[in-house]
């Protein structure tokens, strides 16, 4: 069964950096795109970034482009999110999610439990 | 960029009633790449419906999705206590970018 376990959240000052990690198991990690999605306290969900199965094709939401970097390590079955120049508005629970292709439709079919990032001085 | 608008923002109903949630897109959603998720309090979102009308594995048949183009609907035929949650629609666009609606909170009346 698919498991995604995030780690690395915490409290960080504005302008500083933080690195999140997601440990994946129960599926062929090298075969699927994986995403980061976040949710600010009391707000809706916001897509952040994706890395394709090839490990080199990456896309970002405009709100994080140039500040966040997504990467994956096939040998360790891990997904990372390097977050630089953090802002207060980056405060959120960060989820990693596996993309599935169901009947030709792309969707996020498995999610981790999330890790909380708080950006505050 | 396609914007998804969900309505109503909050829906108050009683167990056993029928719920109808709407998701409207600012442009036509290609190939019906429209997905619905359920998020219970304190939990991660869970896949409910993909391709506008297909139930994900393990989802009860009281959940159904319909629609095409710019107008989509999630219907819950008879509400169970565990169905009171927040529901999000989401579309997959170009460059693997995902867009979510702002959510509809389904609360107990």
mmCIF file of C-alpha atoms in Angstrom:
data_model
loop_
_atom_site.group_PDB
_atom_site.id
_atom_site.type_symbol
_atom_site.label_atom_id
_atom_site.label_comp_id
_atom_site.label_asym_id
_atom_site.label_seq_id
_atom_site.Cartn_x
_atom_site.Cartn_y
_atom_site.Cartn_z
ATOM 1 C CA UNK A 1 0.000 0.000 0.000
ATOM 2 C CA UNK A 2 1.214 3.460 -0.887
ATOM 3 C CA UNK A 3 2.801 5.438 1.934
ATOM 4 C CA UNK A 4 4.072 8.991 1.810
ATOM 5 C CA UNK A 5 5.644 10.430 4.956
ATOM 6 C CA UNK A 6 6.711 14.076 5.080
ATOM 7 C CA UNK A 7 9.281 15.524 7.443
ATOM 8 C CA UNK A 8 11.349 18.654 7.946
ATOM 9 C CA UNK A 9 8.700 21.185 8.918
ATOM 10 C CA UNK A 10 9.180 23.693 11.702
ATOM 11 C CA UNK A 11 9.422 27.354 12.563
ATOM 12 C CA UNK A 12 11.741 29.500 10.442
ATOM 13 C CA UNK A 13 12.377 33.225 10.185
ATOM 14 C CA UNK A 14 11.409 35.206 7.093
ATOM 15 C CA UNK A 15 14.122 35.172 4.457
ATOM 16 C CA UNK A 16 15.641 31.917 5.714
ATOM 17 C CA UNK A 17 15.585 28.446 4.140
ATOM 18 C CA UNK A 18 14.053 25.100 4.984
ATOM 19 C CA UNK A 19 14.162 21.700 3.300
ATOM 20 C CA UNK A 20 11.244 19.296 3.378
ATOM 21 C CA UNK A 21 11.471 15.616 2.600
ATOM 22 C CA UNK A 22 8.933 12.940 1.714
ATOM 23 C CA UNK A 23 9.688 9.225 2.041
ATOM 24 C CA UNK A 24 7.750 7.094 -0.423
ATOM 25 C CA UNK A 25 6.997 3.374 -0.288
ATOM 26 C CA UNK A 26 4.528 0.819 -1.600
ATOM 27 C CA UNK A 27 4.792 1.756 -5.267
ATOM 28 C CA UNK A 28 7.341 2.086 -8.032
ATOM 29 C CA UNK A 29 8.608 5.558 -7.132
ATOM 30 C CA UNK A 30 10.595 5.917 -10.352
ATOM 31 C CA UNK A 31 7.466 5.474 -12.474
ATOM 32 C CA UNK A 32 5.257 8.309 -11.214
ATOM 33 C CA UNK A 33 5.240 12.070 -11.022
ATOM 34 C CA UNK A 34 5.139 13.404 -7.463
ATOM 35 C CA UNK A 35 3.883 16.753 -6.240
ATOM 36 C CA UNK A 36 3.969 19.161 -3.333
ATOM 37 C CA UNK A 37 0.671 20.782 -2.346
ATOM 38 C CA UNK A 38 0.202 23.181 0.561
ATOM 39 C CA UNK A 39 -2.601 24.475 2.727
ATOM 40 C CA UNK A 40 -2.361 27.665 4.759
ATOM 41 C CA UNK A 41 -4.119 27.568 8.151
ATOM 42 C CA UNK A 42 -7.881 27.663 7.638
ATOM 43 C CA UNK A 43 -7.511 28.036 3.876
ATOM 44 C CA UNK A 44 -7.905 25.906 0.779
ATOM 45 C CA UNK A 45 -5.302 23.749 -0.894
ATOM 46 C CA UNK A 46 -2.738 25.196 -3.290
ATOM 47 C CA UNK A 47 -0.623 23.254 -5.752
ATOM 48 C CA UNK A 48 3.105 24.054 -5.342
ATOM 49 C CA UNK A 49 5.304 21.958 -7.615
ATOM 50 C CA UNK A 50 5.725 18.704 -9.528
ATOM 51 C CA UNK A 51 8.638 16.593 -10.688
ATOM 52 C CA UNK A 52 7.988 14.064 -13.399
ATOM 53 C CA UNK A 53 9.084 10.432 -13.299
ATOM 54 C CA UNK A 54 12.171 11.362 -15.332
ATOM 55 C CA UNK A 55 13.411 13.500 -12.460
ATOM 56 C CA UNK A 56 14.331 16.402 -14.716
ATOM 57 C CA UNK A 57 10.998 17.865 -15.818
ATOM 58 C CA UNK A 58 9.758 20.211 -13.115
ATOM 59 C CA UNK A 59 7.017 22.827 -12.858
ATOM 60 C CA UNK A 60 6.203 25.357 -10.166
ATOM 61 C CA UNK A 61 3.354 27.577 -9.107
ATOM 62 C CA UNK A 62 4.035 31.242 -9.838
ATOM 63 C CA UNK A 63 3.914 31.980 -6.100
ATOM 64 C CA UNK A 64 7.046 29.896 -5.436
ATOM 65 C CA UNK A 65 8.907 30.003 -8.751
ATOM 66 C CA UNK A 66 12.520 31.027 -8.299
ATOM 67 C CA UNK A 67 12.421 30.404 -4.530
ATOM 68 C CA UNK A 68 11.501 26.718 -4.213
ATOM 69 C CA UNK A 69 13.234 23.731 -5.828
ATOM 70 C CA UNK A 70 11.708 20.279 -6.102
ATOM 71 C CA UNK A 71 13.899 17.201 -6.497
ATOM 72 C CA UNK A 72 13.728 13.455 -6.169
ATOM 73 C CA UNK A 73 16.220 10.706 -5.305
ATOM 74 C CA UNK A 74 15.290 7.438 -6.999
ATOM 75 C CA UNK A 75 17.886 5.490 -5.015
ATOM 76 C CA UNK A 76 16.336 6.552 -1.709
ATOM 77 C CA UNK A 77 12.700 6.853 -2.822
ATOM 78 C CA UNK A 78 12.533 10.389 -1.486
ATOM 79 C CA UNK A 79 11.055 13.665 -2.691
ATOM 80 C CA UNK A 80 12.467 16.947 -1.446
ATOM 81 C CA UNK A 81 11.399 20.578 -1.479
ATOM 82 C CA UNK A 82 14.111 23.175 -0.917
ATOM 83 C CA UNK A 83 12.442 26.388 0.189
ATOM 84 C CA UNK A 84 14.524 29.568 0.099
ATOM 85 C CA UNK A 85 13.690 33.202 0.809
ATOM 86 C CA UNK A 86 10.711 32.150 2.861
ATOM 87 C CA UNK A 87 7.866 34.576 3.452
ATOM 88 C CA UNK A 88 5.071 34.710 6.020
ATOM 89 C CA UNK A 89 2.619 33.702 3.308
ATOM 90 C CA UNK A 90 4.479 30.411 2.862
ATOM 91 C CA UNK A 91 3.174 29.309 6.264
ATOM 92 C CA UNK A 92 1.184 26.153 5.584
ATOM 93 C CA UNK A 93 0.912 22.411 5.927
ATOM 94 C CA UNK A 94 2.900 20.911 3.066
ATOM 95 C CA UNK A 95 1.704 17.633 1.576
ATOM 96 C CA UNK A 96 3.496 15.384 -0.856
ATOM 97 C CA UNK A 97 1.219 13.555 -3.234
ATOM 98 C CA UNK A 98 1.596 10.864 -5.855
ATOM 99 C CA UNK A 99 0.127 11.427 -9.286
ATOM 100 C CA UNK A 100 -1.915 8.627 -10.750
ATOM 101 C CA UNK A 101 -3.162 8.224 -14.275
ATOM 102 C CA UNK A 102 -6.637 6.752 -14.007
ATOM 103 C CA UNK A 103 -8.467 6.099 -17.246
ATOM 104 C CA UNK A 104 -6.190 8.621 -18.928
ATOM 105 C CA UNK A 105 -6.948 11.249 -16.272
ATOM 106 C CA UNK A 106 -4.188 12.721 -14.115
ATOM 107 C CA UNK A 107 -5.006 13.191 -10.441
ATOM 108 C CA UNK A 108 -3.414 12.982 -7.016
ATOM 109 C CA UNK A 109 -4.369 9.519 -5.833
ATOM 110 C CA UNK A 110 -2.270 9.257 -2.659
ATOM 111 C CA UNK A 111 -1.291 11.914 -0.124
ATOM 112 C CA UNK A 112 0.956 12.090 2.890
ATOM 113 C CA UNK A 113 -0.204 13.374 6.268
ATOM 114 C CA UNK A 114 1.579 16.709 5.829
ATOM 115 C CA UNK A 115 4.240 18.705 7.667
ATOM 116 C CA UNK A 116 3.691 22.196 9.083
ATOM 117 C CA UNK A 117 5.952 25.068 8.093
ATOM 118 C CA UNK A 118 5.617 28.297 10.051
ATOM 119 C CA UNK A 119 7.449 31.390 8.817
ATOM 120 C CA UNK A 120 7.628 33.907 11.625
ATOM 121 C CA UNK A 121 10.108 36.173 13.316
ATOM 122 C CA UNK B 1 -4.825 29.905 -16.492
ATOM 123 C CA UNK B 2 -8.143 28.265 -15.674
ATOM 124 C CA UNK B 3 -9.870 29.447 -12.507
ATOM 125 C CA UNK B 4 -12.241 27.091 -10.702
ATOM 126 C CA UNK B 5 -15.091 28.591 -8.686
ATOM 127 C CA UNK B 6 -16.970 26.371 -6.277
ATOM 128 C CA UNK B 7 -20.424 27.055 -4.890
ATOM 129 C CA UNK B 8 -21.816 27.338 -2.387
ATOM 130 C CA UNK B 9 -18.998 28.222 -0.005
ATOM 131 C CA UNK B 10 -20.822 26.440 2.809
ATOM 132 C CA UNK B 11 -23.695 23.979 2.550
ATOM 133 C CA UNK B 12 -25.713 23.100 5.657
ATOM 134 C CA UNK B 13 -27.664 19.853 5.437
ATOM 135 C CA UNK B 14 -28.831 16.997 7.632
ATOM 136 C CA UNK B 15 -27.797 13.333 7.456
ATOM 137 C CA UNK B 16 -29.904 11.479 4.902
ATOM 138 C CA UNK B 17 -30.343 14.550 2.686
ATOM 139 C CA UNK B 18 -28.971 15.009 -0.811
ATOM 140 C CA UNK B 19 -26.015 17.325 -1.411
ATOM 141 C CA UNK B 20 -25.232 19.067 -4.688
ATOM 142 C CA UNK B 21 -21.900 20.862 -5.014
ATOM 143 C CA UNK B 22 -20.924 22.940 -8.028
ATOM 144 C CA UNK B 23 -17.599 23.669 -9.696
ATOM 145 C CA UNK B 24 -17.440 26.149 -12.563
ATOM 146 C CA UNK B 25 -14.347 26.677 -14.709
ATOM 147 C CA UNK B 26 -13.384 29.951 -16.389
ATOM 148 C CA UNK B 27 -12.522 28.018 -19.564
ATOM 149 C CA UNK B 28 -13.378 24.585 -20.838
ATOM 150 C CA UNK B 29 -11.568 21.839 -18.935
ATOM 151 C CA UNK B 30 -9.791 19.672 -21.495
ATOM 152 C CA UNK B 31 -10.714 16.046 -21.786
ATOM 153 C CA UNK B 32 -12.762 16.349 -18.608
ATOM 154 C CA UNK B 33 -9.599 16.417 -16.467
ATOM 155 C CA UNK B 34 -11.759 17.384 -13.514
ATOM 156 C CA UNK B 35 -11.196 15.751 -10.142
ATOM 157 C CA UNK B 36 -12.957 15.955 -6.786
ATOM 158 C CA UNK B 37 -11.319 15.480 -3.380
ATOM 159 C CA UNK B 38 -12.728 15.200 0.129
ATOM 160 C CA UNK B 39 -10.887 16.601 3.142
ATOM 161 C CA UNK B 40 -12.061 15.676 6.610
ATOM 162 C CA UNK B 41 -10.894 17.789 9.586
ATOM 163 C CA UNK B 42 -7.258 17.154 10.456
ATOM 164 C CA UNK B 43 -6.712 14.888 7.465
ATOM 165 C CA UNK B 44 -5.129 15.143 4.053
ATOM 166 C CA UNK B 45 -7.365 15.419 1.008
ATOM 167 C CA UNK B 46 -8.608 12.111 -0.411
ATOM 168 C CA UNK B 47 -9.358 11.335 -4.048
ATOM 169 C CA UNK B 48 -13.081 10.910 -4.675
ATOM 170 C CA UNK B 49 -13.892 11.364 -8.365
ATOM 171 C CA UNK B 50 -11.611 11.551 -11.409
ATOM 172 C CA UNK B 51 -12.368 12.290 -15.036
ATOM 173 C CA UNK B 52 -15.446 14.217 -13.880
ATOM 174 C CA UNK B 53 -17.561 11.123 -13.244
ATOM 175 C CA UNK B 54 -15.461 8.117 -12.216
ATOM 176 C CA UNK B 55 -15.393 7.045 -8.584
ATOM 177 C CA UNK B 56 -11.972 6.251 -7.157
ATOM 178 C CA UNK B 57 -11.355 2.871 -5.572
ATOM 179 C CA UNK B 58 -13.247 2.355 -2.325
ATOM 180 C CA UNK B 59 -15.535 5.369 -2.733
ATOM 181 C CA UNK B 60 -19.180 4.563 -1.923
ATOM 182 C CA UNK B 61 -21.705 4.749 -4.746
ATOM 183 C CA UNK B 62 -23.653 7.514 -2.995
ATOM 184 C CA UNK B 63 -20.958 9.819 -4.445
ATOM 185 C CA UNK B 64 -21.339 10.730 -8.098
ATOM 186 C CA UNK B 65 -19.824 13.301 -10.424
ATOM 187 C CA UNK B 66 -21.162 14.803 -13.602
ATOM 188 C CA UNK B 67 -20.631 17.627 -16.038
ATOM 189 C CA UNK B 68 -18.396 18.661 -18.887
ATOM 190 C CA UNK B 69 -16.837 21.725 -20.416
ATOM 191 C CA UNK B 70 -17.070 24.413 -17.748
ATOM 192 C CA UNK B 71 -19.766 23.119 -15.393
ATOM 193 C CA UNK B 72 -19.297 20.185 -13.046
ATOM 194 C CA UNK B 73 -21.295 18.768 -10.144
ATOM 195 C CA UNK B 74 -20.560 16.489 -7.222
ATOM 196 C CA UNK B 75 -23.657 14.826 -5.787
ATOM 197 C CA UNK B 76 -23.934 12.889 -2.545
ATOM 198 C CA UNK B 77 -27.247 11.061 -2.678
ATOM 199 C CA UNK B 78 -27.826 10.393 1.051
ATOM 200 C CA UNK B 79 -25.495 12.073 3.480
ATOM 201 C CA UNK B 80 -23.774 9.973 6.096
ATOM 202 C CA UNK B 81 -22.179 11.557 9.197
ATOM 203 C CA UNK B 82 -18.672 10.951 7.798
ATOM 204 C CA UNK B 83 -19.483 12.917 4.629
ATOM 205 C CA UNK B 84 -19.444 16.267 6.424
ATOM 206 C CA UNK B 85 -16.143 17.671 5.240
ATOM 207 C CA UNK B 86 -14.635 20.118 2.764
ATOM 208 C CA UNK B 87 -14.750 19.229 -0.934
ATOM 209 C CA UNK B 88 -12.374 20.554 -3.578
ATOM 210 C CA UNK B 89 -12.523 20.358 -7.331
ATOM 211 C CA UNK B 90 -9.271 20.400 -9.288
ATOM 212 C CA UNK B 91 -8.260 20.515 -12.912
ATOM 213 C CA UNK B 92 -5.093 19.428 -14.636
ATOM 214 C CA UNK B 93 -3.847 21.844 -17.244
ATOM 215 C CA UNK B 94 -0.871 22.361 -19.434
ATOM 216 C CA UNK B 95 2.668 21.913 -18.123
ATOM 217 C CA UNK B 96 1.427 19.554 -15.421
ATOM 218 C CA UNK B 97 0.038 22.449 -13.430
ATOM 219 C CA UNK B 98 -2.864 21.723 -11.150
ATOM 220 C CA UNK B 99 -5.530 24.235 -10.127
ATOM 221 C CA UNK B 100 -7.856 23.777 -7.167
ATOM 222 C CA UNK B 101 -11.169 25.431 -6.434
ATOM 223 C CA UNK B 102 -11.527 27.277 -3.141
ATOM 224 C CA UNK B 103 -13.575 24.467 -1.598
ATOM 225 C CA UNK B 104 -17.126 23.878 -0.358
ATOM 226 C CA UNK B 105 -17.633 23.137 3.317
ATOM 227 C CA UNK B 106 -20.423 20.653 3.919
ATOM 228 C CA UNK B 107 -21.636 21.069 7.481
ATOM 229 C CA UNK B 108 -24.293 19.453 9.633
ATOM 230 C CA UNK B 109 -27.459 21.500 9.914
#
